[in-house]
């Protein structure tokens, strides 16, 4: 078995597409989401006399999930049962969808107030991948993905964006189901085995494992390397720039090329 047959960084050179989660992978919007969830649940849980909201609740119950799933998961953990409601619910309503819409309003306020820029290491990795001929997509549970990408100045890098709005419109199950990632691969005409999933959430790496993707990369922004590996990450890094030496210099099948990928570590 060669090194590229194993699920190691060397396998990056054999893949055709990189499918990135957004929040916490390309941009530090996970921090914006964390503040928005805290603004929602800190007063809400206090008013219901249950255990207070903590940062660990974010990683355990809401990180990487569609918004309403996150609301539902955290409420269930606190023993609170609310009517489901509908996506059209007013944010003031005490329903799952109402609370989810309230959280979205908090997120929008945070984003407008503070803005967002890409992680420098992620931007370097993304630029190098595009230059090498990899297909790149964003696969995010957030319905705000396009606005975040636009605010960060990188929307034009991505031909394919499968976000929460697309998932809802097309009836795709959210992470940890692999459906949104599989949809992105299909849009490139590729199989899961030809694509890399890049995630910072346990639900996201689990989606990569469930979809049998060629490689699942975990980016540890707080979930913990052990937790990411336990849920399906083949390898974990703290910064995507760490993987720059493992990218192919030319991707097989990229437009204008008819040569196999080159491993930069094997060239003079």
PDB file of C-alpha atoms in Angstrom:
ATOM      1  CA  UNK A   1       0.000   0.000   0.000  1.00  0.00           C
ATOM      2  CA  UNK A   2       1.463   3.398  -0.984  1.00  0.00           C
ATOM      3  CA  UNK A   3       1.219   6.454   1.203  1.00  0.00           C
ATOM      4  CA  UNK A   4      -1.427   7.936  -1.103  1.00  0.00           C
ATOM      5  CA  UNK A   5      -3.608   4.827  -0.590  1.00  0.00           C
ATOM      6  CA  UNK A   6      -3.816   5.572   3.118  1.00  0.00           C
ATOM      7  CA  UNK A   7      -5.852   8.355   4.610  1.00  0.00           C
ATOM      8  CA  UNK A   8      -2.883  10.666   5.185  1.00  0.00           C
ATOM      9  CA  UNK A   9      -2.092  14.193   3.937  1.00  0.00           C
ATOM     10  CA  UNK A  10      -0.380  12.618   0.891  1.00  0.00           C
ATOM     11  CA  UNK A  11      -3.802  11.569  -0.343  1.00  0.00           C
ATOM     12  CA  UNK A  12      -4.651  15.212  -1.070  1.00  0.00           C
ATOM     13  CA  UNK A  13      -2.535  15.017  -4.221  1.00  0.00           C
ATOM     14  CA  UNK A  14      -4.829  12.327  -5.675  1.00  0.00           C
ATOM     15  CA  UNK A  15      -8.130  14.161  -5.167  1.00  0.00           C
ATOM     16  CA  UNK A  16     -10.026  16.331  -7.651  1.00  0.00           C
ATOM     17  CA  UNK A  17     -12.133  18.638  -5.459  1.00  0.00           C
ATOM     18  CA  UNK A  18     -12.055  20.302  -2.055  1.00  0.00           C
ATOM     19  CA  UNK A  19     -15.426  20.762  -0.362  1.00  0.00           C
ATOM     20  CA  UNK A  20     -15.108  23.345   2.408  1.00  0.00           C
ATOM     21  CA  UNK A  21     -17.387  24.044   5.296  1.00  0.00           C
ATOM     22  CA  UNK A  22     -17.484  27.813   5.802  1.00  0.00           C
ATOM     23  CA  UNK A  23     -17.831  28.881   9.417  1.00  0.00           C
ATOM     24  CA  UNK A  24     -14.662  28.005  11.315  1.00  0.00           C
ATOM     25  CA  UNK A  25     -12.912  26.625   8.216  1.00  0.00           C
ATOM     26  CA  UNK A  26     -12.622  29.507   5.750  1.00  0.00           C
ATOM     27  CA  UNK A  27     -13.820  32.359   7.954  1.00  0.00           C
ATOM     28  CA  UNK A  28     -13.970  32.913  11.712  1.00  0.00           C
ATOM     29  CA  UNK A  29     -17.731  33.262  11.515  1.00  0.00           C
ATOM     30  CA  UNK A  30     -18.015  30.361  13.929  1.00  0.00           C
ATOM     31  CA  UNK A  31     -17.166  33.012  16.536  1.00  0.00           C
ATOM     32  CA  UNK A  32     -19.998  35.191  15.206  1.00  0.00           C
ATOM     33  CA  UNK A  33     -22.375  32.211  15.406  1.00  0.00           C
ATOM     34  CA  UNK A  34     -21.174  31.441  18.936  1.00  0.00           C
ATOM     35  CA  UNK A  35     -21.938  34.980  20.072  1.00  0.00           C
ATOM     36  CA  UNK A  36     -25.332  34.898  18.339  1.00  0.00           C
ATOM     37  CA  UNK A  37     -26.285  31.577  19.967  1.00  0.00           C
ATOM     38  CA  UNK A  38     -25.189  32.938  23.339  1.00  0.00           C
ATOM     39  CA  UNK A  39     -27.274  36.085  22.842  1.00  0.00           C
ATOM     40  CA  UNK A  40     -30.256  33.836  22.141  1.00  0.00           C
ATOM     41  CA  UNK A  41     -29.906  31.103  24.735  1.00  0.00           C
ATOM     42  CA  UNK A  42     -28.302  32.837  27.739  1.00  0.00           C
ATOM     43  CA  UNK A  43     -31.449  34.825  28.627  1.00  0.00           C
ATOM     44  CA  UNK A  44     -33.821  32.156  27.278  1.00  0.00           C
ATOM     45  CA  UNK A  45     -32.471  29.303  29.436  1.00  0.00           C
ATOM     46  CA  UNK A  46     -32.188  31.586  32.457  1.00  0.00           C
ATOM     47  CA  UNK A  47     -35.859  32.517  32.094  1.00  0.00           C
ATOM     48  CA  UNK A  48     -36.775  28.807  32.050  1.00  0.00           C
ATOM     49  CA  UNK A  49     -34.777  28.024  35.200  1.00  0.00           C
ATOM     50  CA  UNK A  50     -32.581  25.345  33.607  1.00  0.00           C
ATOM     51  CA  UNK A  51     -28.809  24.921  33.420  1.00  0.00           C
ATOM     52  CA  UNK A  52     -27.174  28.040  31.940  1.00  0.00           C
ATOM     53  CA  UNK A  53     -25.875  28.186  28.385  1.00  0.00           C
ATOM     54  CA  UNK A  54     -22.141  27.463  28.006  1.00  0.00           C
ATOM     55  CA  UNK A  55     -19.623  27.515  25.173  1.00  0.00           C
ATOM     56  CA  UNK A  56     -19.532  23.706  25.285  1.00  0.00           C
ATOM     57  CA  UNK A  57     -23.241  23.669  24.414  1.00  0.00           C
ATOM     58  CA  UNK A  58     -22.317  25.243  21.082  1.00  0.00           C
ATOM     59  CA  UNK A  59     -19.913  22.422  20.184  1.00  0.00           C
ATOM     60  CA  UNK A  60     -22.129  19.680  21.594  1.00  0.00           C
ATOM     61  CA  UNK A  61     -25.516  20.654  20.188  1.00  0.00           C
ATOM     62  CA  UNK A  62     -25.460  23.305  17.474  1.00  0.00           C
ATOM     63  CA  UNK A  63     -22.063  23.478  15.750  1.00  0.00           C
ATOM     64  CA  UNK A  64     -22.320  22.564  12.067  1.00  0.00           C
ATOM     65  CA  UNK A  65     -26.024  21.726  12.145  1.00  0.00           C
ATOM     66  CA  UNK A  66     -28.882  23.473  10.337  1.00  0.00           C
ATOM     67  CA  UNK A  67     -30.196  26.234  12.573  1.00  0.00           C
ATOM     68  CA  UNK A  68     -33.514  24.651  13.570  1.00  0.00           C
ATOM     69  CA  UNK A  69     -31.795  21.316  14.263  1.00  0.00           C
ATOM     70  CA  UNK A  70     -29.425  23.153  16.604  1.00  0.00           C
ATOM     71  CA  UNK A  71     -32.319  24.783  18.467  1.00  0.00           C
ATOM     72  CA  UNK A  72     -34.096  21.452  18.737  1.00  0.00           C
ATOM     73  CA  UNK A  73     -30.984  19.619  19.993  1.00  0.00           C
ATOM     74  CA  UNK A  74     -30.155  22.120  22.696  1.00  0.00           C
ATOM     75  CA  UNK A  75     -33.736  22.415  23.928  1.00  0.00           C
ATOM     76  CA  UNK A  76     -33.974  18.611  24.089  1.00  0.00           C
ATOM     77  CA  UNK A  77     -30.772  18.516  26.178  1.00  0.00           C
ATOM     78  CA  UNK A  78     -32.434  20.913  28.666  1.00  0.00           C
ATOM     79  CA  UNK A  79     -35.737  19.040  28.681  1.00  0.00           C
ATOM     80  CA  UNK A  80     -37.644  21.870  26.981  1.00  0.00           C
ATOM     81  CA  UNK A  81     -40.325  20.856  24.486  1.00  0.00           C
ATOM     82  CA  UNK A  82     -41.615  23.541  22.100  1.00  0.00           C
ATOM     83  CA  UNK A  83     -43.946  23.469  19.100  1.00  0.00           C
ATOM     84  CA  UNK A  84     -42.056  23.223  15.819  1.00  0.00           C
ATOM     85  CA  UNK A  85     -43.682  26.213  14.148  1.00  0.00           C
ATOM     86  CA  UNK A  86     -42.771  27.127  10.562  1.00  0.00           C
ATOM     87  CA  UNK A  87     -39.828  28.972   8.929  1.00  0.00           C
ATOM     88  CA  UNK A  88     -42.165  31.972   8.532  1.00  0.00           C
ATOM     89  CA  UNK A  89     -42.529  32.329  12.318  1.00  0.00           C
ATOM     90  CA  UNK A  90     -41.854  35.729  13.851  1.00  0.00           C
ATOM     91  CA  UNK A  91     -38.595  35.678  15.869  1.00  0.00           C
ATOM     92  CA  UNK A  92     -40.612  36.634  18.944  1.00  0.00           C
ATOM     93  CA  UNK A  93     -42.596  33.379  18.858  1.00  0.00           C
ATOM     94  CA  UNK A  94     -41.747  30.655  21.364  1.00  0.00           C
ATOM     95  CA  UNK A  95     -41.364  27.898  18.786  1.00  0.00           C
ATOM     96  CA  UNK A  96     -38.351  25.999  17.430  1.00  0.00           C
ATOM     97  CA  UNK A  97     -38.506  28.016  14.213  1.00  0.00           C
ATOM     98  CA  UNK A  98     -39.181  31.249  16.066  1.00  0.00           C
ATOM     99  CA  UNK A  99     -36.070  30.792  18.200  1.00  0.00           C
ATOM    100  CA  UNK A 100     -34.069  29.818  15.111  1.00  0.00           C
ATOM    101  CA  UNK A 101     -35.189  32.980  13.359  1.00  0.00           C
ATOM    102  CA  UNK A 102     -34.288  35.009  16.451  1.00  0.00           C
ATOM    103  CA  UNK A 103     -30.813  33.512  16.364  1.00  0.00           C
ATOM    104  CA  UNK A 104     -30.492  34.429  12.676  1.00  0.00           C
ATOM    105  CA  UNK A 105     -31.374  38.039  13.498  1.00  0.00           C
ATOM    106  CA  UNK A 106     -28.674  38.048  16.184  1.00  0.00           C
ATOM    107  CA  UNK A 107     -26.163  36.625  13.697  1.00  0.00           C
ATOM    108  CA  UNK A 108     -26.974  39.268  11.081  1.00  0.00           C
ATOM    109  CA  UNK A 109     -26.545  42.014  13.673  1.00  0.00           C
ATOM    110  CA  UNK A 110     -23.167  40.606  14.758  1.00  0.00           C
ATOM    111  CA  UNK A 111     -21.954  40.279  11.146  1.00  0.00           C
ATOM    112  CA  UNK A 112     -23.001  43.819  10.221  1.00  0.00           C
ATOM    113  CA  UNK A 113     -21.380  45.235  13.333  1.00  0.00           C
ATOM    114  CA  UNK A 114     -18.055  43.405  13.176  1.00  0.00           C
ATOM    115  CA  UNK A 115     -17.652  42.153   9.576  1.00  0.00           C
ATOM    116  CA  UNK A 116     -15.512  39.104   8.775  1.00  0.00           C
ATOM    117  CA  UNK A 117     -12.305  38.243   6.913  1.00  0.00           C
ATOM    118  CA  UNK A 118     -10.930  34.842   5.852  1.00  0.00           C
ATOM    119  CA  UNK A 119      -8.404  33.031   7.999  1.00  0.00           C
ATOM    120  CA  UNK A 120      -5.017  33.904   6.404  1.00  0.00           C
ATOM    121  CA  UNK A 121      -3.889  30.272   6.305  1.00  0.00           C
ATOM    122  CA  UNK A 122      -7.183  29.144   4.788  1.00  0.00           C
ATOM    123  CA  UNK A 123      -6.962  31.845   2.131  1.00  0.00           C
ATOM    124  CA  UNK A 124      -3.434  30.750   1.203  1.00  0.00           C
ATOM    125  CA  UNK A 125      -4.552  27.123   0.982  1.00  0.00           C
ATOM    126  CA  UNK A 126      -7.645  28.008  -1.080  1.00  0.00           C
ATOM    127  CA  UNK A 127      -5.607  30.133  -3.508  1.00  0.00           C
ATOM    128  CA  UNK A 128      -2.993  27.404  -3.973  1.00  0.00           C
ATOM    129  CA  UNK A 129      -5.692  24.762  -4.516  1.00  0.00           C
ATOM    130  CA  UNK A 130      -7.435  26.829  -7.194  1.00  0.00           C
ATOM    131  CA  UNK A 131      -4.108  27.560  -8.907  1.00  0.00           C
ATOM    132  CA  UNK A 132      -3.366  23.809  -8.960  1.00  0.00           C
ATOM    133  CA  UNK A 133      -6.695  23.067 -10.668  1.00  0.00           C
ATOM    134  CA  UNK A 134      -8.747  21.642  -7.815  1.00  0.00           C
ATOM    135  CA  UNK A 135     -12.485  22.217  -7.973  1.00  0.00           C
ATOM    136  CA  UNK A 136     -13.609  24.065  -4.826  1.00  0.00           C
ATOM    137  CA  UNK A 137     -17.028  24.368  -3.227  1.00  0.00           C
ATOM    138  CA  UNK A 138     -18.550  25.656  -0.020  1.00  0.00           C
ATOM    139  CA  UNK A 139     -20.933  23.303   1.788  1.00  0.00           C
ATOM    140  CA  UNK A 140     -22.470  25.056   4.767  1.00  0.00           C
ATOM    141  CA  UNK A 141     -25.489  24.480   6.967  1.00  0.00           C
ATOM    142  CA  UNK A 142     -25.892  28.237   7.248  1.00  0.00           C
ATOM    143  CA  UNK A 143     -28.454  30.027   5.118  1.00  0.00           C
ATOM    144  CA  UNK A 144     -26.170  33.060   5.363  1.00  0.00           C
ATOM    145  CA  UNK A 145     -23.223  31.473   3.534  1.00  0.00           C
ATOM    146  CA  UNK A 146     -23.341  33.682   0.441  1.00  0.00           C
ATOM    147  CA  UNK A 147     -23.553  36.888   2.447  1.00  0.00           C
ATOM    148  CA  UNK A 148     -20.612  35.766   4.611  1.00  0.00           C
ATOM    149  CA  UNK A 149     -18.552  34.860   1.536  1.00  0.00           C
ATOM    150  CA  UNK A 150     -19.375  38.212  -0.032  1.00  0.00           C
ATOM    151  CA  UNK A 151     -18.481  40.113   3.154  1.00  0.00           C
ATOM    152  CA  UNK A 152     -15.186  38.195   3.310  1.00  0.00           C
ATOM    153  CA  UNK A 153     -14.447  39.015  -0.353  1.00  0.00           C
ATOM    154  CA  UNK A 154     -14.187  35.409  -1.578  1.00  0.00           C
ATOM    155  CA  UNK A 155     -17.608  34.634  -3.060  1.00  0.00           C
ATOM    156  CA  UNK A 156     -16.177  34.812  -6.591  1.00  0.00           C
ATOM    157  CA  UNK A 157     -13.800  31.928  -5.813  1.00  0.00           C
ATOM    158  CA  UNK A 158     -16.665  29.426  -5.638  1.00  0.00           C
ATOM    159  CA  UNK A 159     -18.732  28.224  -8.571  1.00  0.00           C
ATOM    160  CA  UNK A 160     -20.629  25.880  -6.252  1.00  0.00           C
ATOM    161  CA  UNK A 161     -22.182  26.925  -2.923  1.00  0.00           C
ATOM    162  CA  UNK A 162     -24.487  24.432  -1.235  1.00  0.00           C
ATOM    163  CA  UNK A 163     -25.836  26.244   1.812  1.00  0.00           C
ATOM    164  CA  UNK A 164     -28.808  25.959   4.137  1.00  0.00           C
ATOM    165  CA  UNK A 165     -31.090  27.707   1.658  1.00  0.00           C
ATOM    166  CA  UNK A 166     -30.149  25.274  -1.131  1.00  0.00           C
ATOM    167  CA  UNK A 167     -30.586  22.313   1.214  1.00  0.00           C
ATOM    168  CA  UNK A 168     -34.047  23.467   2.234  1.00  0.00           C
ATOM    169  CA  UNK A 169     -35.105  24.146  -1.367  1.00  0.00           C
ATOM    170  CA  UNK A 170     -33.806  20.798  -2.646  1.00  0.00           C
ATOM    171  CA  UNK A 171     -34.894  18.736   0.361  1.00  0.00           C
ATOM    172  CA  UNK A 172     -31.347  17.739   1.363  1.00  0.00           C
ATOM    173  CA  UNK A 173     -30.809  16.370   4.859  1.00  0.00           C
ATOM    174  CA  UNK A 174     -28.421  18.390   7.010  1.00  0.00           C
ATOM    175  CA  UNK A 175     -25.133  17.262   8.522  1.00  0.00           C
ATOM    176  CA  UNK A 176     -24.255  14.709   9.862  1.00  0.00           C
ATOM    177  CA  UNK A 177     -26.065  13.239   6.847  1.00  0.00           C
ATOM    178  CA  UNK A 178     -23.720  13.429   3.841  1.00  0.00           C
ATOM    179  CA  UNK A 179     -26.370  14.716   1.424  1.00  0.00           C
ATOM    180  CA  UNK A 180     -25.157  18.305   1.035  1.00  0.00           C
ATOM    181  CA  UNK A 181     -21.573  17.204   0.429  1.00  0.00           C
ATOM    182  CA  UNK A 182     -22.691  14.542  -2.037  1.00  0.00           C
ATOM    183  CA  UNK A 183     -24.746  17.180  -3.848  1.00  0.00           C
ATOM    184  CA  UNK A 184     -21.665  19.398  -4.234  1.00  0.00           C
ATOM    185  CA  UNK A 185     -19.613  16.486  -5.618  1.00  0.00           C
ATOM    186  CA  UNK A 186     -22.371  15.682  -8.115  1.00  0.00           C
ATOM    187  CA  UNK A 187     -22.394  19.290  -9.339  1.00  0.00           C
ATOM    188  CA  UNK A 188     -18.759  18.793 -10.365  1.00  0.00           C
ATOM    189  CA  UNK A 189     -19.527  15.434 -11.975  1.00  0.00           C
ATOM    190  CA  UNK A 190     -17.326  13.712  -9.397  1.00  0.00           C
ATOM    191  CA  UNK A 191     -17.733  10.825  -6.975  1.00  0.00           C
ATOM    192  CA  UNK A 192     -17.346  11.161  -3.232  1.00  0.00           C
ATOM    193  CA  UNK A 193     -14.090   9.196  -3.458  1.00  0.00           C
ATOM    194  CA  UNK A 194     -12.606  11.964  -5.628  1.00  0.00           C
ATOM    195  CA  UNK A 195     -13.387  14.727  -3.123  1.00  0.00           C
ATOM    196  CA  UNK A 196     -12.018  16.000   0.182  1.00  0.00           C
ATOM    197  CA  UNK A 197     -14.329  17.224   2.946  1.00  0.00           C
ATOM    198  CA  UNK A 198     -12.817  20.002   5.085  1.00  0.00           C
ATOM    199  CA  UNK A 199     -14.675  20.606   8.360  1.00  0.00           C
ATOM    200  CA  UNK A 200     -14.293  22.023  11.857  1.00  0.00           C
ATOM    201  CA  UNK A 201     -17.458  20.506  13.367  1.00  0.00           C
ATOM    202  CA  UNK A 202     -18.000  16.973  14.618  1.00  0.00           C
ATOM    203  CA  UNK A 203     -21.276  16.787  12.680  1.00  0.00           C
ATOM    204  CA  UNK A 204     -19.412  17.829   9.516  1.00  0.00           C
ATOM    205  CA  UNK A 205     -16.592  15.290   9.702  1.00  0.00           C
ATOM    206  CA  UNK A 206     -19.236  12.684  10.489  1.00  0.00           C
ATOM    207  CA  UNK A 207     -20.994  13.689   7.266  1.00  0.00           C
ATOM    208  CA  UNK A 208     -17.724  13.148   5.401  1.00  0.00           C
ATOM    209  CA  UNK A 209     -17.311   9.705   6.910  1.00  0.00           C
ATOM    210  CA  UNK A 210     -20.940   8.797   6.230  1.00  0.00           C
ATOM    211  CA  UNK A 211     -20.511   9.779   2.579  1.00  0.00           C
ATOM    212  CA  UNK A 212     -17.328   7.704   2.083  1.00  0.00           C
ATOM    213  CA  UNK A 213     -15.355  10.697   0.813  1.00  0.00           C
ATOM    214  CA  UNK A 214     -11.782  10.278  -0.349  1.00  0.00           C
ATOM    215  CA  UNK A 215     -10.394  12.204   2.608  1.00  0.00           C
ATOM    216  CA  UNK A 216     -11.928  13.979   5.598  1.00  0.00           C
ATOM    217  CA  UNK A 217      -9.857  16.819   7.039  1.00  0.00           C
ATOM    218  CA  UNK A 218     -10.715  18.214  10.448  1.00  0.00           C
ATOM    219  CA  UNK A 219      -9.709  21.771  11.339  1.00  0.00           C
ATOM    220  CA  UNK A 220      -9.558  22.121  15.102  1.00  0.00           C
ATOM    221  CA  UNK A 221     -11.031  25.491  16.061  1.00  0.00           C
ATOM    222  CA  UNK A 222     -12.244  24.315  19.454  1.00  0.00           C
ATOM    223  CA  UNK A 223     -14.103  21.038  18.966  1.00  0.00           C
ATOM    224  CA  UNK A 224     -10.929  19.128  19.878  1.00  0.00           C
ATOM    225  CA  UNK A 225      -8.715  16.918  17.747  1.00  0.00           C
ATOM    226  CA  UNK A 226      -9.784  13.737  19.524  1.00  0.00           C
ATOM    227  CA  UNK A 227     -13.475  14.513  19.047  1.00  0.00           C
ATOM    228  CA  UNK A 228     -12.976  15.291  15.354  1.00  0.00           C
ATOM    229  CA  UNK A 229     -11.115  12.013  14.802  1.00  0.00           C
ATOM    230  CA  UNK A 230     -13.717  10.061  16.764  1.00  0.00           C
ATOM    231  CA  UNK A 231     -16.467  11.412  14.509  1.00  0.00           C
ATOM    232  CA  UNK A 232     -14.705  10.716  11.237  1.00  0.00           C
ATOM    233  CA  UNK A 233     -11.738  12.993  10.519  1.00  0.00           C
ATOM    234  CA  UNK A 234      -8.855  11.137   8.859  1.00  0.00           C
ATOM    235  CA  UNK A 235      -6.444  13.867   9.907  1.00  0.00           C
ATOM    236  CA  UNK A 236      -6.686  17.043  11.977  1.00  0.00           C
ATOM    237  CA  UNK A 237      -4.816  20.327  11.582  1.00  0.00           C
ATOM    238  CA  UNK A 238      -5.025  23.638  13.408  1.00  0.00           C
ATOM    239  CA  UNK A 239      -4.433  25.649  10.214  1.00  0.00           C
ATOM    240  CA  UNK A 240      -5.049  24.680   6.593  1.00  0.00           C
ATOM    241  CA  UNK A 241      -1.720  26.236   5.630  1.00  0.00           C
ATOM    242  CA  UNK A 242      -0.157  23.165   7.277  1.00  0.00           C
ATOM    243  CA  UNK A 243      -1.380  21.151   4.283  1.00  0.00           C
ATOM    244  CA  UNK A 244       0.100  23.363   1.552  1.00  0.00           C
ATOM    245  CA  UNK A 245       3.039  20.975   0.888  1.00  0.00           C
ATOM    246  CA  UNK A 246       0.587  18.122   0.306  1.00  0.00           C
ATOM    247  CA  UNK A 247      -1.404  19.734  -2.507  1.00  0.00           C
ATOM    248  CA  UNK A 248      -0.749  18.507  -6.017  1.00  0.00           C
ATOM    249  CA  UNK A 249       0.931  21.112  -8.219  1.00  0.00           C
ATOM    250  CA  UNK A 250      -1.310  20.079 -11.121  1.00  0.00           C
ATOM    251  CA  UNK A 251      -4.566  18.179 -10.637  1.00  0.00           C
ATOM    252  CA  UNK A 252      -5.339  15.362 -13.095  1.00  0.00           C
ATOM    253  CA  UNK A 253      -8.342  16.271 -15.196  1.00  0.00           C
ATOM    254  CA  UNK A 254      -8.082  20.001 -14.510  1.00  0.00           C
ATOM    255  CA  UNK A 255      -8.948  22.189 -17.504  1.00  0.00           C
ATOM    256  CA  UNK A 256      -6.029  22.459 -19.887  1.00  0.00           C
ATOM    257  CA  UNK A 257      -4.110  19.532 -18.406  1.00  0.00           C
ATOM    258  CA  UNK A 258      -3.695  15.931 -19.462  1.00  0.00           C
ATOM    259  CA  UNK A 259      -1.116  14.896 -16.924  1.00  0.00           C
ATOM    260  CA  UNK A 260      -1.353  13.098 -13.572  1.00  0.00           C
ATOM    261  CA  UNK A 261      -1.090  15.028 -10.304  1.00  0.00           C
ATOM    262  CA  UNK A 262       2.409  15.842  -9.144  1.00  0.00           C
ATOM    263  CA  UNK A 263       3.398  15.463  -5.532  1.00  0.00           C
ATOM    264  CA  UNK A 264       5.557  18.542  -4.787  1.00  0.00           C
ATOM    265  CA  UNK A 265       7.584  16.573  -2.230  1.00  0.00           C
ATOM    266  CA  UNK A 266       8.823  14.288  -5.030  1.00  0.00           C
ATOM    267  CA  UNK A 267      10.105  17.080  -7.282  1.00  0.00           C
ATOM    268  CA  UNK A 268      13.527  18.689  -7.143  1.00  0.00           C
TER     269      UNK A 268
END
